[in-house]
């Protein structure tokens, strides 16, 4: 793919626009690529497309993570997603907001400040660990290993990542065993109970927990980081937001549209669909679809006041629509409000460093000064 020329630090939109100029659906090697919002949305919602080849195999981009429902088609996808859903309902997430606000406030008490390392990363890690039921004592270890395993999506698997993967599985095995004897009010306990009722296998239980852990913190960190960078890079928008903190949900949506943490996904045709043959892959460039001039006027402009219609594809669409979207949105709102209130004079204080990843786009380091 043309995208192999890209690195995490490069602005991908130059290449996205080159592909867009070739048309809404472009042949690349044996695959297809789309940059069109309308077509991406259509394919993501079309049941003639799935995650797997028709022989049941999965394309090689799974990295190290154990199989989860993100990689499955119905009916297994439906069954497993339903078991995880109650923990992420809008009502549950709303009840959880005050706790997230407390975590955000406590992180901002620190002196030296790297916006990623000291705020954007630890907030979602604390939140998802708490929801899952990972004890504080294990959180740092989980986070370190999780981040390493997640990069295997892009970079291929190193021995270090295999070790990290083994460690995560070991830690979860221990927590699962503990919850079997002493259940609590957390996601591990409720899934362990479902396993006892044979609603999912031990392997599916592990796959779900690892998915929730990694999906929970490898993406939200970049919503917060990309949003903070966008605001500080657009002083008028930052000023507007500080004067109107009720715009927090709009800042979240415009960040998700303009700088989506997950830039790419893909679907495989399960049968011939127009010119797309059975078992052919369509790469869906979320980052490009979110700046499609056919649906968003002046798409490259970061504008928190823009009308978000149709919805961006940062959380995908159709049956795999992000299960954690309500949680991620709430975390983003809390984070941006806390920054605006506690650090109104925030400004960049050194060069940023991008993550070494094209699929998950965001910053590894963002030094800022509070005054
Ligand atoms: C800003 C933050 C986030 C972004 C941008 C994001 C993005 C995405 C995207 C694009 C997908 C679908 C991929 C596809 O269709 O191929 C997805 C699925 C998923 N996300 Fe998120 N996510 C975020 C936060 C979270 C959080 C906080 C959780 C909570 C645990 C979470 C859990 C999941 C799960 C479980 C799936 C699989 C859904 C399914 O296959 O049915 N995500 N996410």
Short mmCIF file of C-alpha atoms and ligand atoms in Angstrom, two decimals:
data_model
loop_
_atom_site.label_atom_id
_atom_site.label_comp_id
_atom_site.label_asym_id
_atom_site.label_seq_id
_atom_site.Cartn_x
_atom_site.Cartn_y
_atom_site.Cartn_z
CA UNK A 1 0.00 0.00 0.00
CA UNK A 2 0.95 3.59 -0.49
CA UNK A 3 0.55 3.90 3.28
CA UNK A 4 3.69 1.87 3.84
CA UNK A 5 5.52 5.07 2.93
CA UNK A 6 4.03 6.68 6.03
CA UNK A 7 5.48 6.90 9.51
CA UNK A 8 3.78 7.88 12.75
CA UNK A 9 5.31 11.35 12.71
CA UNK A 10 4.35 12.31 9.16
CA UNK A 11 1.12 14.16 8.37
CA UNK A 12 -0.80 11.40 6.57
CA UNK A 13 -3.19 13.77 4.82
CA UNK A 14 -0.86 14.45 1.89
CA UNK A 15 -1.04 10.77 0.95
CA UNK A 16 -4.75 10.48 1.83
CA UNK A 17 -5.49 13.33 -0.60
CA UNK A 18 -3.45 11.66 -3.35
CA UNK A 19 -5.56 8.53 -2.92
CA UNK A 20 -8.80 10.55 -2.75
CA UNK A 21 -7.94 12.18 -6.10
CA UNK A 22 -8.02 8.69 -7.68
CA UNK A 23 -11.69 8.14 -6.72
CA UNK A 24 -13.85 6.82 -3.88
CA UNK A 25 -12.67 3.20 -4.30
CA UNK A 26 -9.14 2.53 -5.47
CA UNK A 27 -7.45 -0.76 -6.35
CA UNK A 28 -4.12 -1.22 -4.49
CA UNK A 29 -2.35 -4.48 -5.23
CA UNK A 30 -4.96 -7.15 -4.60
CA UNK A 31 -6.82 -4.93 -2.12
CA UNK A 32 -9.10 -1.91 -2.26
CA UNK A 33 -8.84 1.44 -0.46
CA UNK A 34 -11.56 3.95 0.27
CA UNK A 35 -11.26 7.52 1.52
CA UNK A 36 -14.97 8.27 1.00
CA UNK A 37 -17.09 8.85 4.10
CA UNK A 38 -20.27 7.63 2.40
CA UNK A 39 -18.70 4.47 1.00
CA UNK A 40 -16.78 3.68 4.24
CA UNK A 41 -19.97 4.02 6.26
CA UNK A 42 -21.85 1.84 3.76
CA UNK A 43 -19.23 -0.94 3.84
CA UNK A 44 -18.97 -0.88 7.66
CA UNK A 45 -22.75 -1.35 7.86
CA UNK A 46 -23.02 -3.93 5.09
CA UNK A 47 -23.35 -7.49 6.34
CA UNK A 48 -21.82 -8.77 3.11
CA UNK A 49 -18.51 -7.57 4.56
CA UNK A 50 -16.85 -9.17 7.58
CA UNK A 51 -13.66 -9.41 9.61
CA UNK A 52 -12.58 -12.81 8.27
CA UNK A 53 -11.92 -14.56 4.99
CA UNK A 54 -14.65 -16.98 3.93
CA UNK A 55 -12.47 -19.94 5.06
CA UNK A 56 -12.61 -18.51 8.62
CA UNK A 57 -8.99 -17.29 8.74
CA UNK A 58 -8.12 -13.83 9.96
CA UNK A 59 -5.82 -11.45 8.06
CA UNK A 60 -2.39 -11.01 9.59
CA UNK A 61 -2.94 -7.66 11.31
CA UNK A 62 -4.01 -9.07 14.66
CA UNK A 63 -0.60 -8.72 16.24
CA UNK A 64 -0.22 -10.61 19.47
CA UNK A 65 -3.53 -10.11 21.18
CA UNK A 66 -5.64 -13.19 21.86
CA UNK A 67 -8.69 -13.48 19.62
CA UNK A 68 -11.53 -11.21 20.67
CA UNK A 69 -14.97 -10.29 19.40
CA UNK A 70 -13.51 -7.34 17.50
CA UNK A 71 -12.14 -9.94 15.08
CA UNK A 72 -15.26 -12.09 14.91
CA UNK A 73 -18.35 -12.05 12.72
CA UNK A 74 -21.88 -12.92 13.89
CA UNK A 75 -23.14 -15.03 15.59
CA UNK A 76 -20.07 -15.29 17.92
CA UNK A 77 -19.51 -11.53 17.74
CA UNK A 78 -23.11 -10.84 18.79
CA UNK A 79 -23.00 -13.27 21.71
CA UNK A 80 -19.72 -11.98 23.14
CA UNK A 81 -20.40 -8.28 22.59
CA UNK A 82 -23.72 -8.66 24.42
CA UNK A 83 -21.96 -10.06 27.48
CA UNK A 84 -19.60 -7.07 27.68
CA UNK A 85 -22.21 -4.43 26.83
CA UNK A 86 -23.93 -3.79 30.19
CA UNK A 87 -20.72 -2.46 31.78
CA UNK A 88 -20.48 0.30 29.15
CA UNK A 89 -24.11 1.48 28.99
CA UNK A 90 -24.67 5.26 29.00
CA UNK A 91 -26.30 5.00 32.46
CA UNK A 92 -23.32 3.12 33.97
CA UNK A 93 -20.86 5.55 32.41
CA UNK A 94 -22.77 8.57 33.67
CA UNK A 95 -22.67 7.19 37.21
CA UNK A 96 -18.95 6.89 36.80
CA UNK A 97 -18.25 10.50 35.76
CA UNK A 98 -17.48 11.87 39.25
CA UNK A 99 -14.79 9.24 39.79
CA UNK A 100 -13.14 10.13 36.49
CA UNK A 101 -13.22 13.82 37.44
CA UNK A 102 -11.41 13.00 40.70
CA UNK A 103 -8.68 11.08 38.85
CA UNK A 104 -8.26 13.94 36.34
CA UNK A 105 -7.98 16.52 39.14
CA UNK A 106 -5.42 14.51 41.07
CA UNK A 107 -3.23 14.09 37.97
CA UNK A 108 -3.20 17.84 37.39
CA UNK A 109 -1.78 18.46 40.85
CA UNK A 110 1.65 17.36 39.60
CA UNK A 111 4.45 19.90 39.02
CA UNK A 112 6.53 18.94 35.95
CA UNK A 113 4.28 18.19 33.10
CA UNK A 114 4.30 16.08 29.98
CA UNK A 115 0.74 16.15 28.73
CA UNK A 116 0.87 12.54 27.52
CA UNK A 117 2.94 10.83 30.20
CA UNK A 118 1.47 12.69 33.16
CA UNK A 119 -2.15 13.18 32.09
CA UNK A 120 -3.49 11.73 28.81
CA UNK A 121 -2.06 8.24 29.41
CA UNK A 122 -2.62 7.66 33.16
CA UNK A 123 -6.25 8.87 33.09
CA UNK A 124 -7.69 6.15 30.80
CA UNK A 125 -5.41 3.54 32.35
CA UNK A 126 -6.78 4.29 35.81
CA UNK A 127 -10.35 4.32 34.49
CA UNK A 128 -10.32 1.07 32.54
CA UNK A 129 -8.35 -0.75 35.26
CA UNK A 130 -10.93 0.36 37.80
CA UNK A 131 -13.87 -0.70 35.60
CA UNK A 132 -12.35 -4.08 34.85
CA UNK A 133 -11.32 -4.66 38.46
CA UNK A 134 -7.52 -4.61 38.07
CA UNK A 135 -6.09 -3.70 41.50
CA UNK A 136 -4.03 -0.50 41.77
CA UNK A 137 -0.97 -2.55 42.62
CA UNK A 138 -1.09 -4.25 39.21
CA UNK A 139 -2.14 -1.27 37.08
CA UNK A 140 1.31 0.04 36.16
CA UNK A 141 2.49 -3.41 35.13
CA UNK A 142 -0.64 -3.97 33.02
CA UNK A 143 -0.28 -0.57 31.38
CA UNK A 144 3.36 -1.08 30.42
CA UNK A 145 2.76 -4.51 28.98
CA UNK A 146 -0.49 -3.49 27.29
CA UNK A 147 1.16 -0.60 25.45
CA UNK A 148 3.92 -2.89 24.22
CA UNK A 149 1.53 -5.56 23.00
CA UNK A 150 -0.68 -3.00 21.25
CA UNK A 151 2.23 -1.77 19.11
CA UNK A 152 2.53 -5.29 17.65
CA UNK A 153 -0.36 -4.28 15.35
CA UNK A 154 2.02 -2.06 13.41
CA UNK A 155 5.54 -3.14 14.03
CA UNK A 156 5.38 -6.92 14.04
CA UNK A 157 6.08 -9.09 17.05
CA UNK A 158 9.37 -8.87 18.99
CA UNK A 159 10.49 -11.24 21.78
CA UNK A 160 9.90 -8.39 24.22
CA UNK A 161 6.27 -8.20 23.10
CA UNK A 162 5.81 -11.96 23.41
CA UNK A 163 7.06 -11.68 26.98
CA UNK A 164 4.67 -8.78 27.67
CA UNK A 165 1.80 -10.75 26.20
CA UNK A 166 2.60 -13.75 28.45
CA UNK A 167 2.67 -11.41 31.45
CA UNK A 168 -0.76 -9.92 30.70
CA UNK A 169 -2.29 -13.36 30.31
CA UNK A 170 -0.65 -14.45 33.58
CA UNK A 171 -1.96 -11.41 35.44
CA UNK A 172 -5.48 -11.92 34.09
CA UNK A 173 -5.33 -15.67 34.93
CA UNK A 174 -4.57 -14.69 38.51
CA UNK A 175 -7.38 -12.12 38.70
CA UNK A 176 -9.87 -14.54 37.11
CA UNK A 177 -8.97 -17.21 39.67
CA UNK A 178 -9.39 -14.68 42.49
CA UNK A 179 -12.83 -13.55 41.22
CA UNK A 180 -14.00 -17.14 40.91
CA UNK A 181 -13.73 -17.45 44.68
CA UNK A 182 -14.33 -13.81 45.66
CA UNK A 183 -16.51 -12.01 43.09
CA UNK A 184 -16.67 -8.19 43.17
CA UNK A 185 -18.62 -5.46 41.39
CA UNK A 186 -16.45 -5.30 38.28
CA UNK A 187 -16.26 -6.49 34.67
CA UNK A 188 -13.90 -9.41 35.39
CA UNK A 189 -16.38 -10.75 37.97
CA UNK A 190 -19.41 -10.44 35.69
CA UNK A 191 -17.63 -12.17 32.82
CA UNK A 192 -16.35 -14.90 35.16
CA UNK A 193 -19.99 -15.47 36.20
CA UNK A 194 -21.02 -15.69 32.52
CA UNK A 195 -18.25 -18.24 31.95
CA UNK A 196 -19.60 -20.34 34.84
CA UNK A 197 -22.98 -20.32 33.08
CA UNK A 198 -21.20 -21.48 29.89
CA UNK A 199 -22.09 -18.34 27.98
CA UNK A 200 -18.46 -18.02 26.91
CA UNK A 201 -15.34 -20.21 27.00
CA UNK A 202 -12.23 -19.58 29.10
CA UNK A 203 -10.40 -18.51 25.93
CA UNK A 204 -13.17 -16.08 24.95
CA UNK A 205 -13.16 -14.65 28.47
CA UNK A 206 -9.44 -13.92 28.18
CA UNK A 207 -9.85 -12.43 24.69
CA UNK A 208 -12.60 -10.10 25.90
CA UNK A 209 -10.64 -8.88 28.93
CA UNK A 210 -7.49 -8.15 26.94
CA UNK A 211 -9.55 -6.36 24.25
CA UNK A 212 -11.23 -4.15 26.85
CA UNK A 213 -7.94 -3.35 28.54
CA UNK A 214 -6.03 -2.44 25.39
CA UNK A 215 -8.95 -0.77 23.56
CA UNK A 216 -9.63 1.17 26.74
CA UNK A 217 -6.29 2.90 27.05
CA UNK A 218 -4.43 2.75 23.75
CA UNK A 219 -7.04 4.93 22.06
CA UNK A 220 -8.39 7.36 24.67
CA UNK A 221 -4.87 8.61 25.46
CA UNK A 222 -4.73 9.85 21.86
CA UNK A 223 -8.15 11.48 21.99
CA UNK A 224 -6.89 13.56 24.93
CA UNK A 225 -3.41 14.14 23.45
CA UNK A 226 -4.62 14.96 19.92
CA UNK A 227 -7.35 17.25 21.28
CA UNK A 228 -4.96 19.15 23.55
CA UNK A 229 -2.51 19.55 20.68
CA UNK A 230 -5.27 20.76 18.36
CA UNK A 231 -6.54 23.30 20.91
CA UNK A 232 -3.10 24.69 21.71
CA UNK A 233 -2.34 24.83 17.99
CA UNK A 234 -5.51 26.87 17.37
CA UNK A 235 -5.42 29.63 20.02
CA UNK A 236 -8.80 31.12 18.99
CA UNK A 237 -10.49 27.75 19.49
CA UNK A 238 -8.74 27.27 22.83
CA UNK A 239 -9.90 30.74 23.95
CA UNK A 240 -13.44 30.01 22.79
CA UNK A 241 -13.49 26.76 24.74
CA UNK A 242 -12.05 28.30 27.91
CA UNK A 243 -14.79 30.92 27.81
CA UNK A 244 -17.45 28.28 27.12
CA UNK A 245 -16.55 25.03 28.92
CA UNK A 246 -19.96 23.61 27.97
CA UNK A 247 -18.38 23.14 24.51
CA UNK A 248 -16.42 20.14 25.88
CA UNK A 249 -18.54 17.58 23.95
CA UNK A 250 -17.98 19.61 20.76
CA UNK A 251 -14.22 19.66 21.35
CA UNK A 252 -14.35 15.87 21.74
CA UNK A 253 -16.32 15.35 18.52
CA UNK A 254 -14.18 17.71 16.45
CA UNK A 255 -10.99 16.07 17.75
CA UNK A 256 -12.38 12.66 16.85
CA UNK A 257 -13.21 13.89 13.35
CA UNK A 258 -10.05 15.93 12.72
CA UNK A 259 -7.44 13.69 14.38
CA UNK A 260 -9.00 10.26 14.99
CA UNK A 261 -6.87 7.99 17.19
CA UNK A 262 -7.68 4.96 15.02
CA UNK A 263 -6.80 5.95 11.44
CA UNK A 264 -7.50 2.74 9.55
CA UNK A 265 -9.63 -0.35 9.63
CA UNK A 266 -10.62 -2.94 7.05
CA UNK A 267 -13.35 -5.32 5.94
CA UNK A 268 -13.37 -8.43 3.76
CA UNK A 269 -16.07 -9.13 1.18
CA UNK A 270 -17.89 -12.34 2.03
CA UNK A 271 -19.33 -12.48 -1.50
CA UNK A 272 -18.96 -10.51 -4.72
CA UNK A 273 -20.16 -6.93 -4.05
CA UNK A 274 -20.16 -4.85 -7.24
CA UNK A 275 -16.53 -4.82 -8.41
CA UNK A 276 -15.18 -6.16 -5.08
CA UNK A 277 -14.57 -9.90 -5.30
CA UNK A 278 -15.15 -12.50 -2.57
CA UNK A 279 -12.34 -12.49 0.02
CA UNK A 280 -10.97 -9.15 -1.16
CA UNK A 281 -10.03 -6.65 1.51
CA UNK A 282 -11.19 -3.03 1.61
CA UNK A 283 -8.95 -0.72 3.67
CA UNK A 284 -11.11 1.98 5.20
CA UNK A 285 -9.12 5.14 5.88
CA UNK A 286 -11.03 6.64 8.78
CA UNK A 287 -8.66 9.62 8.93
CA UNK A 288 -9.44 10.46 5.30
CA UNK A 289 -13.19 9.72 5.46
CA UNK A 290 -13.38 12.16 8.38
CA UNK A 291 -12.04 14.90 6.11
CA UNK A 292 -14.12 14.06 3.05
CA UNK A 293 -15.06 17.38 1.41
CA UNK A 294 -18.28 15.81 0.12
CA UNK A 295 -19.66 15.65 3.65
CA UNK A 296 -17.71 18.28 5.65
CA UNK A 297 -17.23 21.83 4.40
CA UNK A 298 -13.60 22.97 4.74
CA UNK A 299 -12.69 19.54 6.09
CA UNK A 300 -9.09 20.38 7.05
CA UNK A 301 -10.18 23.20 9.35
CA UNK A 302 -10.32 22.37 13.09
CA UNK A 303 -13.56 24.03 14.17
CA UNK A 304 -15.26 23.00 17.40
CA UNK A 305 -18.42 24.88 16.36
CA UNK A 306 -18.91 22.80 13.23
CA UNK A 307 -22.14 20.84 12.84
CA UNK A 308 -21.15 17.19 13.15
CA UNK A 309 -23.39 15.71 10.54
CA UNK A 310 -23.01 12.98 9.46
CA UNK A 311 -21.17 11.53 12.44
CA UNK A 312 -17.42 11.01 11.91
CA UNK A 313 -16.19 7.42 11.66
CA UNK A 314 -13.65 7.62 14.51
CA UNK A 315 -15.64 4.95 16.37
CA UNK A 316 -16.33 2.99 13.16
CA UNK A 317 -19.93 2.17 12.21
CA UNK A 318 -22.25 -0.82 12.05
CA UNK A 319 -22.03 -3.85 14.32
CA UNK A 320 -18.44 -3.19 15.49
CA UNK A 321 -19.18 0.44 16.47
CA UNK A 322 -16.89 1.12 19.43
CA UNK A 323 -18.33 -0.39 22.58
CA UNK A 324 -16.43 2.14 24.70
CA UNK A 325 -17.59 5.23 22.79
CA UNK A 326 -19.70 6.65 25.64
CA UNK A 327 -16.85 6.08 28.09
CA UNK A 328 -14.23 7.59 25.76
CA UNK A 329 -16.40 10.65 25.11
CA UNK A 330 -16.95 11.18 28.82
CA UNK A 331 -13.23 10.82 29.58
CA UNK A 332 -12.43 13.31 26.82
CA UNK A 333 -14.94 15.85 28.14
CA UNK A 334 -13.65 15.53 31.68
CA UNK A 335 -10.03 15.82 30.54
CA UNK A 336 -10.54 18.92 28.33
CA UNK A 337 -12.65 20.70 30.95
CA UNK A 338 -10.08 19.97 33.66
CA UNK A 339 -7.26 21.30 31.48
CA UNK A 340 -9.16 24.48 30.59
CA UNK A 341 -10.10 25.16 34.20
CA UNK A 342 -6.86 24.22 35.93
CA UNK A 343 -4.34 25.23 33.25
CA UNK A 344 -5.77 28.17 31.30
CA UNK A 345 -2.27 29.42 30.38
CA UNK A 346 -1.15 26.06 29.04
CA UNK A 347 1.28 26.25 26.13
CA UNK A 348 3.68 23.92 24.29
CA UNK A 349 7.11 23.86 25.94
CA UNK A 350 9.21 21.74 23.61
CA UNK A 351 9.07 19.50 20.57
CA UNK A 352 6.38 16.82 20.47
CA UNK A 353 7.24 13.22 19.70
CA UNK A 354 4.79 11.08 17.74
CA UNK A 355 4.04 7.45 18.47
CA UNK A 356 5.70 5.07 16.08
CA UNK A 357 2.39 3.89 14.67
CA UNK A 358 0.31 4.66 11.62
CA UNK A 359 -2.88 2.82 12.61
CA UNK A 360 -3.08 4.40 16.05
CA UNK A 361 -2.14 8.03 15.55
CA UNK A 362 -1.08 10.23 18.41
CA UNK A 363 1.72 11.67 20.50
CA UNK A 364 4.22 9.79 22.64
CA UNK A 365 5.40 12.98 24.33
CA UNK A 366 4.03 16.53 24.54
CA UNK A 367 5.97 18.80 26.91
CA UNK A 368 3.82 21.71 28.08
CA UNK A 369 4.20 24.62 30.43
CA UNK A 370 1.43 25.77 32.74
CA UNK A 371 2.28 29.45 32.63
C1 LIG B 1 -11.22 7.76 21.72
C2 LIG B 1 -11.15 6.52 22.11
C3 LIG B 1 -11.53 5.36 21.25
C4 LIG B 1 -11.52 5.23 19.89
C5 LIG B 1 -11.10 6.27 18.84
C6 LIG B 1 -11.99 3.90 19.59
C7 LIG B 1 -12.14 3.39 18.31
C8 LIG B 1 -12.68 2.17 18.00
C9 LIG B 1 -12.92 1.69 16.66
C10 LIG B 1 -12.56 2.45 15.37
C11 LIG B 1 -13.48 0.46 16.76
C12 LIG B 1 -13.98 -0.44 15.64
C13 LIG B 1 -12.92 -0.99 14.72
C14 LIG B 1 -13.54 -1.58 13.49
O1 LIG B 1 -14.75 -1.40 13.20
O2 LIG B 1 -12.83 -2.24 12.74
C15 LIG B 1 -13.59 0.16 18.17
C16 LIG B 1 -14.09 -1.01 18.67
C17 LIG B 1 -14.09 -1.30 20.01
N1 LIG B 1 -13.75 -0.46 21.06
FE1 LIG B 1 -13.12 1.43 20.91
N2 LIG B 1 -12.26 3.25 20.75
C18 LIG B 1 -12.01 4.11 21.80
C19 LIG B 1 -12.15 3.86 23.14
C20 LIG B 1 -12.58 2.67 23.66
C21 LIG B 1 -12.76 2.42 25.08
C22 LIG B 1 -12.53 3.42 26.20
C23 LIG B 1 -13.17 1.15 25.18
C24 LIG B 1 -13.50 0.48 26.48
C25 LIG B 1 -13.16 -0.59 26.88
C26 LIG B 1 -13.27 0.59 23.83
C27 LIG B 1 -13.68 -0.68 23.52
C28 LIG B 1 -13.90 -1.15 22.24
C29 LIG B 1 -14.38 -2.50 21.94
C30 LIG B 1 -14.70 -3.58 22.95
C31 LIG B 1 -14.49 -2.60 20.55
C32 LIG B 1 -14.95 -3.79 19.72
C33 LIG B 1 -16.40 -3.64 19.36
C34 LIG B 1 -16.92 -4.76 18.48
O3 LIG B 1 -16.14 -5.42 17.78
O4 LIG B 1 -18.14 -4.98 18.51
N3 LIG B 1 -12.91 1.55 22.94
N4 LIG B 1 -13.12 1.23 18.91
#
